[in-house]
Amino acid sequence: MTKTHSRRATAKAKSRAADARMLRIIAGRHRGRRLRFPAVDAIRPTPDRVRETLFNWLQGKIEGARCLDLFAGSGVLGLEALSRGATHVTLIERDRVAVDAIAAVVRAWGETGATVLQGDAFAILRQPSAAPLGGPLDIVFLDPPFESGALATAAALLERGDWLAETAYIYLEHRAREPLPALPRGWRPLKSGRAGEVEYHLWVRRPADAGPGDPIT
Protein backbone atom coordinates (compact mmCIF):
# COMPACT_ATOMS: atom_id res chain seq x y z
CA MET A 1 0.00 0.00 0.00
CA THR A 2 1.36 3.44 -0.90
CA LYS A 3 1.67 6.23 1.64
CA THR A 4 -1.21 8.06 -0.06
CA HIS A 5 -3.49 5.03 0.17
CA SER A 6 -2.42 4.50 3.77
CA ARG A 7 -3.30 8.09 4.68
CA ARG A 8 -6.67 7.77 2.98
CA ALA A 9 -7.41 4.51 4.79
CA THR A 10 -6.46 6.11 8.09
CA ALA A 11 -8.67 9.13 7.40
CA LYS A 12 -11.62 6.89 6.51
CA ALA A 13 -11.13 4.84 9.67
CA LYS A 14 -11.10 8.02 11.78
CA SER A 15 -14.23 9.25 10.01
CA ARG A 16 -16.04 5.96 10.70
CA ALA A 17 -15.02 6.10 14.36
CA ALA A 18 -16.32 9.66 14.65
CA ASP A 19 -19.62 8.70 13.01
CA ALA A 20 -19.96 5.79 15.46
CA ARG A 21 -19.78 8.33 18.30
CA MET A 22 -22.61 10.43 16.88
CA LEU A 23 -26.05 10.46 18.52
CA ARG A 24 -29.27 12.19 17.56
CA ILE A 25 -32.15 13.63 19.56
CA ILE A 26 -35.32 11.74 18.67
CA ALA A 27 -38.13 14.18 19.51
CA GLY A 28 -39.00 17.58 20.94
CA ARG A 29 -37.64 21.03 20.22
CA HIS A 30 -34.17 19.66 19.42
CA ARG A 31 -35.48 16.83 17.27
CA GLY A 32 -32.93 15.66 14.72
CA ARG A 33 -30.02 17.51 16.29
CA ARG A 34 -26.84 15.51 16.60
CA LEU A 35 -24.14 15.40 19.20
CA ARG A 36 -20.78 13.67 19.21
CA PHE A 37 -19.50 12.10 22.41
CA PRO A 38 -15.79 11.69 23.15
CA ALA A 39 -13.84 8.45 22.84
CA VAL A 40 -14.03 7.58 26.54
CA ASP A 41 -14.09 3.84 27.22
CA ALA A 42 -16.66 4.09 30.03
CA ILE A 43 -19.26 5.82 27.84
CA ARG A 44 -21.94 3.40 26.63
CA PRO A 45 -24.79 5.51 25.23
CA THR A 46 -28.35 4.23 25.41
CA PRO A 47 -29.26 3.20 21.81
CA ASP A 48 -31.86 5.17 19.85
CA ARG A 49 -34.37 2.32 19.91
CA VAL A 50 -34.15 1.92 23.68
CA ARG A 51 -34.35 5.68 24.21
CA GLU A 52 -37.46 5.87 22.07
CA THR A 53 -39.08 3.11 24.12
CA LEU A 54 -38.11 4.76 27.40
CA PHE A 55 -39.54 8.13 26.47
CA ASN A 56 -42.72 6.50 25.19
CA TRP A 57 -43.04 4.98 28.67
CA LEU A 58 -42.50 8.44 30.17
CA GLN A 59 -44.99 10.16 27.86
CA GLY A 60 -46.98 12.68 29.86
CA LYS A 61 -44.43 12.71 32.68
CA ILE A 62 -41.51 14.57 31.10
CA GLU A 63 -43.20 17.93 30.53
CA GLY A 64 -42.31 20.18 33.47
CA ALA A 65 -40.28 17.48 35.25
CA ARG A 66 -37.10 17.94 37.27
CA CYS A 67 -34.66 15.26 36.12
CA LEU A 68 -31.29 13.84 37.09
CA ASP A 69 -28.96 12.06 34.64
CA LEU A 70 -26.65 10.64 37.29
CA PHE A 71 -23.97 8.80 35.29
CA ALA A 72 -24.43 11.05 32.28
CA GLY A 73 -21.71 9.73 29.94
CA SER A 74 -22.69 11.17 26.56
CA GLY A 75 -25.50 13.17 28.21
CA VAL A 76 -28.01 11.96 25.64
CA LEU A 77 -30.69 10.86 28.15
CA GLY A 78 -30.70 14.21 29.92
CA LEU A 79 -30.57 16.14 26.65
CA GLU A 80 -33.47 14.11 25.26
CA ALA A 81 -35.47 14.93 28.40
CA LEU A 82 -34.72 18.65 27.94
CA SER A 83 -35.76 18.47 24.31
CA ARG A 84 -39.08 16.93 25.33
CA GLY A 85 -39.95 19.64 27.84
CA ALA A 86 -38.30 18.87 31.17
CA THR A 87 -38.09 22.02 33.30
CA HIS A 88 -34.60 21.25 34.49
CA VAL A 89 -32.05 18.47 34.06
CA THR A 90 -28.91 18.00 36.14
CA LEU A 91 -26.25 15.92 34.39
CA ILE A 92 -23.51 14.47 36.59
CA GLU A 93 -20.43 12.79 35.15
CA ARG A 94 -17.05 11.92 36.63
CA ASP A 95 -14.95 12.13 33.45
CA ARG A 96 -13.83 15.70 32.75
CA VAL A 97 -13.59 15.20 28.96
CA ALA A 98 -17.19 13.93 28.86
CA VAL A 99 -18.38 16.80 31.08
CA ASP A 100 -16.76 19.36 28.81
CA ALA A 101 -18.40 17.75 25.76
CA ILE A 102 -21.88 17.85 27.38
CA ALA A 103 -21.40 21.44 28.51
CA ALA A 104 -20.37 22.43 24.98
CA VAL A 105 -23.58 20.96 23.56
CA VAL A 106 -25.70 22.75 26.18
CA ARG A 107 -24.06 26.05 25.27
CA ALA A 108 -24.32 25.47 21.52
CA TRP A 109 -28.03 24.66 21.82
CA GLY A 110 -28.73 27.66 24.03
CA GLU A 111 -30.20 25.51 26.79
CA THR A 112 -30.85 27.30 30.08
CA GLY A 113 -32.54 24.40 31.87
CA ALA A 114 -29.42 22.26 32.31
CA THR A 115 -26.80 22.04 35.02
CA VAL A 116 -23.68 20.00 34.17
CA LEU A 117 -21.57 18.88 37.13
CA GLN A 118 -18.25 17.09 37.21
CA GLY A 119 -17.83 14.85 40.23
CA ASP A 120 -18.38 11.54 41.96
CA ALA A 121 -22.05 10.53 41.89
CA PHE A 122 -21.97 8.93 45.33
CA ALA A 123 -20.30 11.93 46.94
CA ILE A 124 -22.96 14.21 45.49
CA LEU A 125 -25.81 11.94 46.61
CA ARG A 126 -24.44 11.89 50.15
CA GLN A 127 -25.30 15.58 50.40
CA PRO A 128 -28.42 16.13 52.52
CA SER A 129 -30.92 17.01 49.82
CA ALA A 130 -31.68 17.90 46.22
CA ALA A 131 -32.47 21.52 47.07
CA PRO A 132 -29.46 22.86 45.09
CA LEU A 133 -30.90 21.05 42.04
CA GLY A 134 -34.20 22.90 42.29
CA GLY A 135 -36.02 20.54 44.62
CA PRO A 136 -36.99 16.87 44.73
CA LEU A 137 -36.53 14.98 41.48
CA ASP A 138 -39.40 13.65 39.38
CA ILE A 139 -37.31 11.45 37.05
CA VAL A 140 -33.87 9.89 37.52
CA PHE A 141 -31.82 8.12 34.87
CA LEU A 142 -29.50 5.47 36.35
CA ASP A 143 -27.21 4.08 33.67
CA PRO A 144 -23.81 3.48 35.31
CA PRO A 145 -20.95 1.52 33.74
CA PHE A 146 -21.88 -2.15 34.02
CA GLU A 147 -18.68 -3.14 35.79
CA SER A 148 -19.12 -0.47 38.48
CA GLY A 149 -21.84 -2.30 40.44
CA ALA A 150 -23.23 1.16 41.23
CA LEU A 151 -26.98 0.65 40.81
CA ALA A 152 -27.77 -0.60 44.32
CA THR A 153 -25.69 2.07 46.05
CA ALA A 154 -27.06 4.89 43.92
CA ALA A 155 -30.65 3.75 44.50
CA ALA A 156 -30.11 3.51 48.26
CA LEU A 157 -28.57 6.97 48.43
CA LEU A 158 -31.39 8.49 46.39
CA GLU A 159 -33.95 7.01 48.75
CA ARG A 160 -32.02 7.77 51.94
CA GLY A 161 -31.59 11.44 51.16
CA ASP A 162 -34.31 13.96 50.39
CA TRP A 163 -33.73 13.57 46.66
CA LEU A 164 -36.92 12.14 45.19
CA ALA A 165 -40.41 13.54 44.76
CA GLU A 166 -43.15 11.59 46.49
CA THR A 167 -43.91 9.88 43.20
CA ALA A 168 -40.70 9.63 41.17
CA TYR A 169 -39.82 7.55 38.13
CA ILE A 170 -36.46 5.82 37.95
CA TYR A 171 -34.94 4.40 34.77
CA LEU A 172 -32.31 1.68 35.20
CA GLU A 173 -29.97 -0.16 32.84
CA HIS A 174 -27.87 -3.22 33.62
CA ARG A 175 -26.13 -6.14 31.93
CA ALA A 176 -28.81 -8.61 30.84
CA ARG A 177 -27.06 -11.71 32.14
CA GLU A 178 -26.95 -10.25 35.66
CA PRO A 179 -30.00 -9.78 37.90
CA LEU A 180 -31.11 -6.40 39.10
CA PRO A 181 -29.75 -5.64 42.57
CA ALA A 182 -32.03 -5.16 45.55
CA LEU A 183 -33.82 -1.82 45.27
CA PRO A 184 -35.55 0.28 47.95
CA ARG A 185 -38.75 -1.19 49.38
CA GLY A 186 -40.87 1.73 48.26
CA TRP A 187 -40.01 1.23 44.58
CA ARG A 188 -41.93 -1.04 42.27
CA PRO A 189 -41.43 -2.09 38.63
CA LEU A 190 -43.57 -0.69 35.82
CA LYS A 191 -41.91 -1.62 32.52
CA SER A 192 -38.90 -3.54 31.25
CA GLY A 193 -37.24 -4.53 27.99
CA ARG A 194 -34.09 -6.02 26.53
CA ALA A 195 -31.83 -4.99 23.66
CA GLY A 196 -28.89 -7.32 23.09
CA GLU A 197 -26.81 -7.45 26.25
CA VAL A 198 -28.73 -4.62 27.91
CA GLU A 199 -31.82 -4.88 30.11
CA TYR A 200 -33.66 -1.67 30.85
CA HIS A 201 -36.41 -0.92 33.33
CA LEU A 202 -38.75 1.81 34.52
CA TRP A 203 -39.58 1.77 38.22
CA VAL A 204 -41.76 4.08 40.29
CA ARG A 205 -41.34 5.27 43.83
CA ARG A 206 -44.73 4.74 45.44
CA PRO A 207 -46.14 7.49 47.70
CA ALA A 208 -46.14 6.50 51.36
CA ASP A 209 -49.95 6.56 51.54
CA ALA A 210 -50.53 4.50 48.39
CA GLY A 211 -51.81 1.00 49.01
CA PRO A 212 -50.45 -1.95 47.03
CA GLY A 213 -53.40 -1.86 44.65
CA ASP A 214 -53.58 1.90 44.15
CA PRO A 215 -52.93 2.95 40.55
CA ILE A 216 -50.05 5.35 39.92
CA THR A 217 -50.09 7.33 36.70
CSV table of C-alpha atoms in Angstrom, one decimal:
chain,number,residue,atom,x,y,z
A,1,MET,CA,0.0,0.0,0.0
A,2,THR,CA,1.4,3.4,-0.9
A,3,LYS,CA,1.7,6.2,1.6
A,4,THR,CA,-1.2,8.1,-0.1
A,5,HIS,CA,-3.5,5.0,0.2
A,6,SER,CA,-2.4,4.5,3.8
A,7,ARG,CA,-3.3,8.1,4.7
A,8,ARG,CA,-6.7,7.8,3.0
A,9,ALA,CA,-7.4,4.5,4.8
A,10,THR,CA,-6.5,6.1,8.1
A,11,ALA,CA,-8.7,9.1,7.4
A,12,LYS,CA,-11.6,6.9,6.5
A,13,ALA,CA,-11.1,4.8,9.7
A,14,LYS,CA,-11.1,8.0,11.8
A,15,SER,CA,-14.2,9.3,10.0
A,16,ARG,CA,-16.0,6.0,10.7
A,17,ALA,CA,-15.0,6.1,14.4
A,18,ALA,CA,-16.3,9.7,14.7
A,19,ASP,CA,-19.6,8.7,13.0
A,20,ALA,CA,-20.0,5.8,15.5
A,21,ARG,CA,-19.8,8.3,18.3
A,22,MET,CA,-22.6,10.4,16.9
A,23,LEU,CA,-26.0,10.5,18.5
A,24,ARG,CA,-29.3,12.2,17.6
A,25,ILE,CA,-32.1,13.6,19.6
A,26,ILE,CA,-35.3,11.7,18.7
A,27,ALA,CA,-38.1,14.2,19.5
A,28,GLY,CA,-39.0,17.6,20.9
A,29,ARG,CA,-37.6,21.0,20.2
A,30,HIS,CA,-34.2,19.7,19.4
A,31,ARG,CA,-35.5,16.8,17.3
A,32,GLY,CA,-32.9,15.7,14.7
A,33,ARG,CA,-30.0,17.5,16.3
A,34,ARG,CA,-26.8,15.5,16.6
A,35,LEU,CA,-24.1,15.4,19.2
A,36,ARG,CA,-20.8,13.7,19.2
A,37,PHE,CA,-19.5,12.1,22.4
A,38,PRO,CA,-15.8,11.7,23.1
A,39,ALA,CA,-13.8,8.5,22.8
A,40,VAL,CA,-14.0,7.6,26.5
A,41,ASP,CA,-14.1,3.8,27.2
A,42,ALA,CA,-16.7,4.1,30.0
A,43,ILE,CA,-19.3,5.8,27.8
A,44,ARG,CA,-21.9,3.4,26.6
A,45,PRO,CA,-24.8,5.5,25.2
A,46,THR,CA,-28.4,4.2,25.4
A,47,PRO,CA,-29.3,3.2,21.8
A,48,ASP,CA,-31.9,5.2,19.8
A,49,ARG,CA,-34.4,2.3,19.9
A,50,VAL,CA,-34.2,1.9,23.7
A,51,ARG,CA,-34.3,5.7,24.2
A,52,GLU,CA,-37.5,5.9,22.1
A,53,THR,CA,-39.1,3.1,24.1
A,54,LEU,CA,-38.1,4.8,27.4
A,55,PHE,CA,-39.5,8.1,26.5
A,56,ASN,CA,-42.7,6.5,25.2
A,57,TRP,CA,-43.0,5.0,28.7
A,58,LEU,CA,-42.5,8.4,30.2
A,59,GLN,CA,-45.0,10.2,27.9
A,60,GLY,CA,-47.0,12.7,29.9
A,61,LYS,CA,-44.4,12.7,32.7
A,62,ILE,CA,-41.5,14.6,31.1
A,63,GLU,CA,-43.2,17.9,30.5
A,64,GLY,CA,-42.3,20.2,33.5
A,65,ALA,CA,-40.3,17.5,35.2
A,66,ARG,CA,-37.1,17.9,37.3
A,67,CYS,CA,-34.7,15.3,36.1
A,68,LEU,CA,-31.3,13.8,37.1
A,69,ASP,CA,-29.0,12.1,34.6
A,70,LEU,CA,-26.7,10.6,37.3
A,71,PHE,CA,-24.0,8.8,35.3
A,72,ALA,CA,-24.4,11.0,32.3
A,73,GLY,CA,-21.7,9.7,29.9
A,74,SER,CA,-22.7,11.2,26.6
A,75,GLY,CA,-25.5,13.2,28.2
A,76,VAL,CA,-28.0,12.0,25.6
A,77,LEU,CA,-30.7,10.9,28.2
A,78,GLY,CA,-30.7,14.2,29.9
A,79,LEU,CA,-30.6,16.1,26.6
A,80,GLU,CA,-33.5,14.1,25.3
A,81,ALA,CA,-35.5,14.9,28.4
A,82,LEU,CA,-34.7,18.6,27.9
A,83,SER,CA,-35.8,18.5,24.3
A,84,ARG,CA,-39.1,16.9,25.3
A,85,GLY,CA,-40.0,19.6,27.8
A,86,ALA,CA,-38.3,18.9,31.2
A,87,THR,CA,-38.1,22.0,33.3
A,88,HIS,CA,-34.6,21.3,34.5
A,89,VAL,CA,-32.0,18.5,34.1
A,90,THR,CA,-28.9,18.0,36.1
A,91,LEU,CA,-26.3,15.9,34.4
A,92,ILE,CA,-23.5,14.5,36.6
A,93,GLU,CA,-20.4,12.8,35.2
A,94,ARG,CA,-17.1,11.9,36.6
A,95,ASP,CA,-15.0,12.1,33.5
A,96,ARG,CA,-13.8,15.7,32.8
A,97,VAL,CA,-13.6,15.2,29.0
A,98,ALA,CA,-17.2,13.9,28.9
A,99,VAL,CA,-18.4,16.8,31.1
A,100,ASP,CA,-16.8,19.4,28.8
A,101,ALA,CA,-18.4,17.8,25.8
A,102,ILE,CA,-21.9,17.8,27.4
A,103,ALA,CA,-21.4,21.4,28.5
A,104,ALA,CA,-20.4,22.4,25.0
A,105,VAL,CA,-23.6,21.0,23.6
A,106,VAL,CA,-25.7,22.7,26.2
A,107,ARG,CA,-24.1,26.1,25.3
A,108,ALA,CA,-24.3,25.5,21.5
A,109,TRP,CA,-28.0,24.7,21.8
A,110,GLY,CA,-28.7,27.7,24.0
A,111,GLU,CA,-30.2,25.5,26.8
A,112,THR,CA,-30.9,27.3,30.1
A,113,GLY,CA,-32.5,24.4,31.9
A,114,ALA,CA,-29.4,22.3,32.3
A,115,THR,CA,-26.8,22.0,35.0
A,116,VAL,CA,-23.7,20.0,34.2
A,117,LEU,CA,-21.6,18.9,37.1
A,118,GLN,CA,-18.2,17.1,37.2
A,119,GLY,CA,-17.8,14.9,40.2
A,120,ASP,CA,-18.4,11.5,42.0
A,121,ALA,CA,-22.1,10.5,41.9
A,122,PHE,CA,-22.0,8.9,45.3
A,123,ALA,CA,-20.3,11.9,46.9
A,124,ILE,CA,-23.0,14.2,45.5
A,125,LEU,CA,-25.8,11.9,46.6
A,126,ARG,CA,-24.4,11.9,50.2
A,127,GLN,CA,-25.3,15.6,50.4
A,128,PRO,CA,-28.4,16.1,52.5
A,129,SER,CA,-30.9,17.0,49.8
A,130,ALA,CA,-31.7,17.9,46.2
A,131,ALA,CA,-32.5,21.5,47.1
A,132,PRO,CA,-29.5,22.9,45.1
A,133,LEU,CA,-30.9,21.1,42.0
A,134,GLY,CA,-34.2,22.9,42.3
A,135,GLY,CA,-36.0,20.5,44.6
A,136,PRO,CA,-37.0,16.9,44.7
A,137,LEU,CA,-36.5,15.0,41.5
A,138,ASP,CA,-39.4,13.6,39.4
A,139,ILE,CA,-37.3,11.4,37.1
A,140,VAL,CA,-33.9,9.9,37.5
A,141,PHE,CA,-31.8,8.1,34.9
A,142,LEU,CA,-29.5,5.5,36.4
A,143,ASP,CA,-27.2,4.1,33.7
A,144,PRO,CA,-23.8,3.5,35.3
A,145,PRO,CA,-21.0,1.5,33.7
A,146,PHE,CA,-21.9,-2.2,34.0
A,147,GLU,CA,-18.7,-3.1,35.8
A,148,SER,CA,-19.1,-0.5,38.5
A,149,GLY,CA,-21.8,-2.3,40.4
A,150,ALA,CA,-23.2,1.2,41.2
A,151,LEU,CA,-27.0,0.6,40.8
A,152,ALA,CA,-27.8,-0.6,44.3
A,153,THR,CA,-25.7,2.1,46.1
A,154,ALA,CA,-27.1,4.9,43.9
A,155,ALA,CA,-30.6,3.7,44.5
A,156,ALA,CA,-30.1,3.5,48.3
A,157,LEU,CA,-28.6,7.0,48.4
A,158,LEU,CA,-31.4,8.5,46.4
A,159,GLU,CA,-33.9,7.0,48.7
A,160,ARG,CA,-32.0,7.8,51.9
A,161,GLY,CA,-31.6,11.4,51.2
A,162,ASP,CA,-34.3,14.0,50.4
A,163,TRP,CA,-33.7,13.6,46.7
A,164,LEU,CA,-36.9,12.1,45.2
A,165,ALA,CA,-40.4,13.5,44.8
A,166,GLU,CA,-43.2,11.6,46.5
A,167,THR,CA,-43.9,9.9,43.2
A,168,ALA,CA,-40.7,9.6,41.2
A,169,TYR,CA,-39.8,7.5,38.1
A,170,ILE,CA,-36.5,5.8,38.0
A,171,TYR,CA,-34.9,4.4,34.8
A,172,LEU,CA,-32.3,1.7,35.2
A,173,GLU,CA,-30.0,-0.2,32.8
A,174,HIS,CA,-27.9,-3.2,33.6
A,175,ARG,CA,-26.1,-6.1,31.9
A,176,ALA,CA,-28.8,-8.6,30.8
A,177,ARG,CA,-27.1,-11.7,32.1
A,178,GLU,CA,-27.0,-10.3,35.7
A,179,PRO,CA,-30.0,-9.8,37.9
A,180,LEU,CA,-31.1,-6.4,39.1
A,181,PRO,CA,-29.7,-5.6,42.6
A,182,ALA,CA,-32.0,-5.2,45.6
A,183,LEU,CA,-33.8,-1.8,45.3
A,184,PRO,CA,-35.5,0.3,47.9
A,185,ARG,CA,-38.7,-1.2,49.4
A,186,GLY,CA,-40.9,1.7,48.3
A,187,TRP,CA,-40.0,1.2,44.6
A,188,ARG,CA,-41.9,-1.0,42.3
A,189,PRO,CA,-41.4,-2.1,38.6
A,190,LEU,CA,-43.6,-0.7,35.8
A,191,LYS,CA,-41.9,-1.6,32.5
A,192,SER,CA,-38.9,-3.5,31.2
A,193,GLY,CA,-37.2,-4.5,28.0
A,194,ARG,CA,-34.1,-6.0,26.5
A,195,ALA,CA,-31.8,-5.0,23.7
A,196,GLY,CA,-28.9,-7.3,23.1
A,197,GLU,CA,-26.8,-7.5,26.3
A,198,VAL,CA,-28.7,-4.6,27.9
A,199,GLU,CA,-31.8,-4.9,30.1
A,200,TYR,CA,-33.7,-1.7,30.9
A,201,HIS,CA,-36.4,-0.9,33.3
A,202,LEU,CA,-38.7,1.8,34.5
A,203,TRP,CA,-39.6,1.8,38.2
A,204,VAL,CA,-41.8,4.1,40.3
A,205,ARG,CA,-41.3,5.3,43.8
A,206,ARG,CA,-44.7,4.7,45.4
A,207,PRO,CA,-46.1,7.5,47.7
A,208,ALA,CA,-46.1,6.5,51.4
A,209,ASP,CA,-49.9,6.6,51.5
A,210,ALA,CA,-50.5,4.5,48.4
A,211,GLY,CA,-51.8,1.0,49.0
A,212,PRO,CA,-50.4,-1.9,47.0
A,213,GLY,CA,-53.4,-1.9,44.7
A,214,ASP,CA,-53.6,1.9,44.2
A,215,PRO,CA,-52.9,3.0,40.5
A,216,ILE,CA,-50.1,5.4,39.9
A,217,THR,CA,-50.1,7.3,36.7
